[in-house]
XYZ file of C-alpha atoms in Angstrom:
453
model
C 30.740 -170.712 56.959
C 33.217 -169.020 54.624
C 33.567 -169.863 50.994
C 36.125 -172.531 50.193
C 39.001 -171.148 48.173
C 41.913 -172.707 46.322
C 45.329 -171.258 45.471
C 45.609 -169.592 42.082
C 48.465 -171.918 41.107
C 46.293 -174.985 41.694
C 43.300 -173.546 39.858
C 45.377 -172.516 36.834
C 47.283 -175.809 36.779
C 44.086 -177.857 36.926
C 42.474 -175.681 34.254
C 45.452 -176.032 31.903
C 45.768 -179.766 32.587
C 42.047 -180.304 31.993
C 42.179 -178.288 28.780
C 45.099 -180.320 27.458
C 43.406 -183.556 28.522
C 40.216 -182.650 26.662
C 42.223 -181.573 23.619
C 44.182 -184.834 23.682
C 40.949 -186.825 24.084
C 39.351 -185.139 21.091
C 42.549 -185.513 19.071
C 42.840 -189.148 20.117
C 39.281 -189.946 19.089
C 39.790 -188.327 15.707
C 43.114 -190.091 15.238
C 41.561 -193.402 16.235
C 38.810 -192.965 13.663
C 41.309 -192.065 10.957
C 43.617 -194.992 11.782
C 40.711 -197.418 11.945
C 39.432 -196.164 8.610
C 42.897 -196.479 7.072
C 43.572 -199.959 8.449
C 40.179 -201.464 7.735
C 39.935 -199.584 4.461
C 43.167 -201.238 3.308
C 41.712 -204.640 4.175
C 38.499 -203.851 2.310
C 40.452 -202.651 -0.724
C 42.436 -205.876 -0.701
C 39.285 -208.014 -0.540
C 37.546 -206.084 -3.309
C 40.613 -206.390 -5.509
C 40.744 -210.130 -4.765
C 37.302 -210.701 -6.287
C 38.265 -209.075 -9.590
C 40.861 -211.699 -10.507
C 42.269 -214.950 -9.171
C 44.819 -214.525 -6.420
C 48.424 -214.760 -7.660
C 50.589 -217.688 -6.624
C 52.878 -217.365 -3.588
C 55.843 -216.326 -5.744
C 53.787 -213.350 -7.069
C 54.067 -214.753 -10.601
C 50.763 -215.131 -12.409
C 50.239 -218.544 -14.047
C 50.250 -218.378 -17.809
C 47.387 -220.835 -18.066
C 44.548 -221.123 -15.575
C 43.126 -224.635 -15.540
C 39.550 -224.947 -16.686
C 36.725 -226.387 -14.603
C 35.861 -226.236 -10.931
C 39.155 -227.648 -9.773
C 41.139 -225.105 -11.710
C 39.118 -222.238 -10.396
C 39.495 -223.502 -6.851
C 43.240 -223.849 -7.323
C 43.404 -220.321 -8.703
C 41.512 -218.821 -5.727
C 43.320 -220.849 -3.086
C 46.822 -220.661 -4.458
C 47.722 -217.948 -1.959
C 45.801 -218.918 1.144
C 47.940 -217.812 4.095
C 47.549 -217.648 7.834
C 45.529 -214.427 7.627
C 43.486 -215.188 4.494
C 40.642 -217.698 4.408
C 38.691 -218.746 1.286
C 35.479 -220.739 1.189
C 33.909 -221.846 -2.090
C 30.499 -223.419 -2.311
C 29.216 -224.841 -5.604
C 25.845 -223.962 -6.995
C 24.459 -227.218 -5.609
C 25.673 -226.443 -2.067
C 28.850 -228.521 -1.968
C 31.810 -227.015 -0.118
C 34.681 -227.215 -2.563
C 37.458 -225.933 -0.293
C 39.236 -227.973 2.403
C 37.259 -228.265 5.631
C 40.136 -228.868 7.999
C 40.990 -225.223 8.455
C 39.098 -222.096 9.430
C 35.563 -222.255 8.139
C 33.764 -219.037 7.352
C 30.073 -219.022 8.229
C 27.441 -218.964 5.537
C 26.604 -215.474 4.335
C 23.212 -214.029 5.191
C 20.408 -215.031 2.883
C 19.953 -211.446 1.703
C 23.630 -210.788 1.043
C 24.541 -209.305 -2.313
C 27.487 -209.577 -4.670
C 30.539 -207.793 -3.293
C 29.043 -207.213 0.141
C 31.565 -206.745 2.978
C 30.935 -207.835 6.553
C 32.856 -208.644 9.741
C 32.530 -212.098 11.337
C 34.081 -213.780 14.342
C 35.449 -217.318 13.999
C 37.038 -219.137 16.946
C 37.543 -215.806 18.703
C 39.220 -214.192 15.702
C 37.699 -211.382 13.704
C 37.610 -211.589 9.912
C 36.626 -209.148 7.285
C 34.717 -211.114 4.615
C 33.592 -210.383 1.064
C 31.175 -212.595 -0.824
C 31.032 -212.952 -4.616
C 29.753 -215.412 -7.211
C 31.728 -216.918 -10.072
C 30.513 -217.062 -13.645
C 29.814 -220.765 -13.223
C 27.600 -220.155 -10.148
C 29.937 -220.980 -7.275
C 29.745 -218.787 -4.188
C 33.161 -217.512 -3.103
C 33.867 -215.997 0.316
C 37.243 -214.404 0.919
C 38.092 -213.444 4.501
C 41.071 -211.668 5.939
C 42.072 -211.832 9.574
C 41.798 -208.453 11.307
C 44.356 -209.246 14.021
C 47.025 -207.142 12.337
C 44.709 -204.190 11.847
C 43.287 -204.550 15.368
C 46.796 -204.766 16.801
C 47.839 -201.629 14.956
C 44.753 -199.732 16.104
C 45.165 -200.947 19.697
C 48.853 -199.995 19.668
C 48.069 -196.512 18.425
C 45.361 -196.207 21.079
C 47.855 -197.119 23.778
C 50.350 -194.614 22.434
C 47.663 -191.936 22.289
C 46.584 -192.712 25.850
C 50.167 -192.614 27.103
C 50.845 -189.403 25.187
C 47.664 -187.867 26.602
C 48.608 -188.758 30.169
C 52.153 -187.459 29.730
C 50.997 -184.278 27.976
C 48.397 -183.632 30.676
C 50.980 -184.151 33.418
C 53.458 -181.846 31.669
C 50.753 -179.220 31.096
C 49.725 -179.450 34.756
C 53.342 -179.000 35.854
C 53.990 -176.080 33.496
C 50.693 -174.476 34.484
C 51.494 -174.850 38.167
C 55.012 -173.413 37.678
C 53.867 -170.447 35.583
C 50.870 -169.697 37.762
C 53.073 -169.629 40.862
C 55.353 -167.120 39.175
C 52.373 -165.049 38.052
C 50.738 -165.267 41.480
C 53.912 -164.340 43.361
C 53.315 -160.560 43.052
C 49.692 -161.024 44.108
C 50.806 -163.017 47.159
C 53.325 -160.290 47.997
C 50.635 -157.616 47.712
C 48.271 -159.682 49.872
C 50.974 -160.027 52.541
C 51.546 -156.264 52.406
C 47.813 -155.611 52.785
C 47.689 -158.017 55.746
C 50.592 -156.162 57.343
C 48.854 -152.830 56.893
C 45.634 -154.236 58.365
C 47.303 -155.969 61.335
C 50.063 -153.545 62.273
C 48.830 -150.322 60.724
C 52.230 -149.923 59.081
C 52.429 -148.641 55.524
C 55.650 -149.671 53.814
C 55.690 -148.993 50.091
C 58.828 -151.070 49.610
C 56.985 -154.226 50.603
C 54.696 -153.786 47.579
C 57.501 -154.236 45.045
C 57.117 -157.152 42.646
C 59.968 -159.720 42.516
C 61.959 -160.039 39.320
C 60.482 -162.340 36.716
C 57.813 -162.451 34.051
C 54.503 -160.849 34.767
C 51.352 -159.968 32.898
C 49.635 -156.676 32.197
C 46.779 -157.216 34.647
C 49.134 -158.131 37.497
C 51.356 -155.144 36.720
C 48.298 -152.908 36.707
C 47.238 -154.338 40.067
C 50.722 -153.746 41.468
C 50.754 -150.181 40.164
C 47.285 -149.464 41.591
C 48.228 -151.052 44.911
C 51.417 -149.002 45.101
C 49.476 -145.830 44.320
C 46.996 -146.755 47.035
C 49.828 -147.249 49.541
C 51.301 -143.892 48.572
C 47.918 -142.257 49.110
C 47.459 -144.048 52.442
C 50.944 -143.069 53.561
C 50.348 -139.444 52.579
C 46.988 -139.463 54.332
C 48.544 -140.996 57.448
C 51.298 -138.364 57.459
C 48.736 -135.614 57.012
C 46.653 -136.975 59.874
C 49.693 -137.115 62.149
C 50.644 -133.564 61.232
C 47.053 -132.454 61.693
C 46.876 -134.014 65.134
C 50.202 -132.487 66.121
C 49.265 -129.054 64.772
C 45.780 -129.220 66.271
C 47.197 -130.165 69.652
C 49.497 -127.165 69.479
C 46.732 -124.784 68.398
C 44.238 -126.099 70.969
C 46.689 -125.688 73.828
C 46.555 -121.867 73.777
C 42.764 -121.349 73.910
C 42.434 -124.155 76.438
C 45.045 -122.508 78.635
C 43.241 -119.160 78.365
C 39.936 -120.864 79.160
C 41.377 -122.570 82.223
C 42.989 -119.410 83.495
C 39.875 -117.284 83.080
C 37.630 -120.015 84.509
C 39.817 -120.209 87.602
C 39.764 -116.443 87.923
C 35.982 -116.277 87.490
C 35.559 -118.941 90.160
C 37.715 -117.105 92.680
C 36.370 -114.676 95.249
C 39.068 -112.102 94.662
C 37.611 -110.616 91.436
C 35.373 -107.624 91.319
C 32.101 -107.977 89.398
C 33.584 -106.062 86.471
C 36.659 -108.285 86.336
C 34.476 -111.384 86.612
C 32.313 -110.227 83.680
C 35.457 -109.591 81.697
C 36.774 -113.071 82.496
C 33.467 -114.631 81.488
C 33.509 -112.632 78.266
C 36.978 -113.965 77.487
C 35.744 -117.493 78.183
C 32.855 -117.046 75.735
C 35.223 -115.652 73.086
C 37.617 -118.563 73.498
C 34.724 -121.042 73.293
C 33.657 -119.421 70.019
C 37.230 -119.678 68.809
C 37.373 -123.353 69.742
C 34.048 -123.962 67.987
C 35.341 -122.410 64.758
C 38.562 -124.364 65.067
C 36.671 -127.621 65.598
C 34.503 -127.051 62.523
C 37.519 -126.391 60.354
C 39.391 -129.394 61.746
C 36.434 -131.613 60.896
C 36.381 -130.162 57.389
C 40.050 -130.946 56.865
C 40.290 -134.250 58.719
C 37.183 -136.011 57.395
C 36.212 -137.224 53.958
C 32.793 -135.579 54.281
C 33.829 -133.079 51.644
C 33.699 -135.835 49.012
C 30.070 -136.697 49.781
C 28.637 -133.611 48.067
C 27.380 -134.173 44.533
C 28.623 -131.996 41.712
C 26.290 -129.661 39.853
C 26.530 -126.950 37.227
C 25.867 -123.642 39.013
C 25.946 -119.930 38.313
C 29.308 -118.982 39.817
C 28.379 -115.283 39.859
C 25.292 -116.057 41.952
C 27.392 -118.082 44.413
C 29.879 -115.220 44.830
C 27.131 -112.617 45.195
C 25.409 -114.731 47.858
C 28.650 -114.839 49.854
C 29.056 -111.061 49.506
C 25.477 -110.447 50.694
C 25.961 -112.762 53.663
C 29.221 -111.079 54.686
C 27.628 -107.611 54.437
C 24.630 -108.695 56.513
C 26.830 -110.168 59.253
C 29.460 -107.460 59.494
C 27.953 -104.322 57.959
C 31.054 -104.036 55.776
C 30.973 -103.270 52.053
C 31.732 -106.318 49.894
C 31.711 -105.600 46.168
C 31.496 -108.170 43.344
C 33.114 -107.613 39.946
C 32.095 -110.211 37.342
C 32.310 -108.871 33.756
C 30.305 -111.746 32.258
C 28.149 -114.678 33.362
C 30.024 -117.897 34.044
C 28.911 -121.356 35.096
C 31.013 -123.910 36.969
C 30.606 -127.656 37.309
C 31.545 -128.048 40.970
C 30.497 -128.952 44.498
C 28.519 -125.794 45.252
C 28.694 -126.017 49.043
C 32.467 -126.357 49.074
C 32.963 -123.519 46.583
C 30.731 -121.340 48.775
C 32.874 -122.259 51.808
C 36.102 -121.449 49.977
C 34.866 -118.036 48.799
C 33.547 -117.283 52.279
C 36.945 -118.131 53.809
C 38.620 -115.713 51.375
C 36.190 -112.948 52.276
C 36.400 -113.699 56.010
C 40.189 -113.569 55.804
C 40.046 -110.218 54.000
C 37.596 -108.804 56.549
C 39.932 -109.691 59.414
C 42.948 -107.958 57.915
C 41.330 -104.871 56.349
C 40.497 -101.661 58.186
C 36.815 -101.254 58.955
C 36.321 -98.347 56.542
C 37.801 -100.132 53.533
C 35.709 -102.220 51.126
C 36.371 -105.818 50.134
C 36.273 -106.687 46.446
C 35.533 -110.083 44.909
C 36.546 -110.581 41.291
C 35.283 -113.486 39.184
C 36.652 -114.058 35.676
C 36.335 -117.397 33.889
C 37.872 -120.127 36.030
C 39.284 -117.807 38.709
C 37.850 -116.047 41.740
C 39.944 -113.721 43.914
C 39.395 -111.442 46.885
C 41.245 -108.134 47.330
C 41.678 -106.410 50.690
C 43.413 -103.253 51.870
C 45.000 -104.645 54.974
C 48.504 -104.864 56.347
C 49.700 -107.120 53.541
C 51.845 -110.213 53.669
C 55.597 -110.407 53.581
C 57.093 -111.792 50.378
C 58.691 -114.634 52.335
C 55.291 -115.719 53.673
C 53.275 -115.771 50.448
C 54.129 -119.457 49.904
C 53.108 -120.409 53.449
C 49.689 -118.824 53.848
C 47.915 -121.976 52.606
C 49.633 -124.267 55.080
C 47.566 -125.571 57.971
C 47.685 -123.428 61.117
C 50.079 -120.944 59.551
C 49.608 -117.456 60.939
C 51.840 -114.471 60.319
C 53.380 -112.600 63.205
C 50.966 -109.715 62.635
C 47.931 -112.044 62.792
C 48.750 -114.010 65.907
C 46.785 -111.666 68.102
C 43.661 -111.868 65.925
C 40.861 -114.405 65.941
C 41.111 -117.380 63.653
C 42.554 -120.870 63.549
C 44.928 -120.592 60.642
C 42.932 -123.222 58.742
C 40.725 -121.060 56.510
C 43.143 -120.661 53.595
C 44.267 -124.286 53.801
C 40.617 -125.251 53.252
C 40.591 -122.938 50.212
C 43.660 -124.707 48.830
C 42.056 -128.118 49.426
C 38.841 -127.111 47.629
C 40.839 -125.750 44.684
C 42.893 -128.951 44.425
C 39.782 -131.141 44.545
C 38.359 -129.112 41.635
C 41.503 -129.429 39.527
C 42.812 -125.953 40.258
C 45.268 -124.119 42.515
C 45.239 -121.428 45.194
C 47.609 -118.457 45.231
C 48.336 -115.206 47.060
C 50.122 -112.031 45.979
C 50.681 -108.490 47.201
C 48.522 -105.835 45.590
C 50.244 -103.636 43.033
C 47.828 -100.700 43.348
C 48.134 -100.182 47.060
C 48.340 -101.931 50.441
C 46.791 -105.345 50.929
C 46.882 -108.699 49.229
C 45.061 -110.629 46.505
C 44.133 -114.177 47.474
C 42.246 -116.441 45.105
C 41.901 -119.849 43.498
C 41.078 -121.455 40.172
C 39.154 -124.513 39.028
C 39.956 -126.777 36.089
C 39.237 -125.131 32.728
C 36.984 -128.004 31.633
C 34.659 -127.206 34.546
C 33.847 -123.747 33.150
C 31.108 -123.027 30.644
């Protein structure tokens, strides 16, 4: 069972909406605490202030003379009893001195102290109550209805809840809209990748990102994807050209093989002619074997599997020279004025140098030596052969290219193209030039300077 996935737009929208919802919840809780503290604090301040002096009359004018005795004190405390303020006075002998037909506050706890504040519920209404004692021993309770404060707090809570819901919905919508715009290039790239996978078609134009805002990571993905498509397209073109060129090059030896095989199988040939035909068949098979090896080298990615190492480049070149001398009996000289080490893929460098030497051996007269020169980041092979025309110097590294003079010789035309590929993979270049000191050519390659020590 595959993993369940969700569109990026939905994930981002939910994440943004959830973040805003949590932020609004935290902000709402803090705001609720602040509002509650402000509202109930104002009530408490009012009650505390009420115990410090008699309440003023309804017209906010203080009486010039406060009557003496219990009755006067009661009148002073109750002169401004309103719908939200309740006062209860109990004398020192336990007699309730205030009217009993209205709201009656409950007795304070036995352990209550002077100025203590508490919240009580009377007939379903909440009151904030303060208890104090007069100089003449009467117990005074002043309560204020909390309906106004509760209503204010509840109203603010509703507004906060509504604002939170609206803000979350808006954040979800904005997140969904922005994430769709951000995800649009990714969706386009995914569709392009699907097309490449299903149809095998590589169309770089389909990887373009639509106009609109984007972000650095998406732009980097688009750029990398486009570069990948370019590389795939180039690789596909190279494979097609390789197949076409290989088909062309294979046709000639296969034709020769068929012709000689038919001749060898006929009864019309003399034994000498049959041996000659069989010899030609063996030679063509060898040619096809070499061609196949070089095609595999060029067509596969096996060349990238070799690990890099720091090697003695002089030793690698000398080993190639010794191997060429042992196989052919020809003189192959090495000129390396100083030791040099390369960080490279040793096997591929060996193959490239061998191809240069093998190419020089084919085009040089038997009595002439082959010279390998190694200086710093460059290795080159000099021969004394027929040379190369100036118009062909740029083409010798192309696959299957063979000059008119070389068409009758053995070889696939892939050796120098392998040299060029090895040089490119090591950060260098391959080149060819006519010798200035005599007949022949100089063919060589370089590696990147930072690979030399």
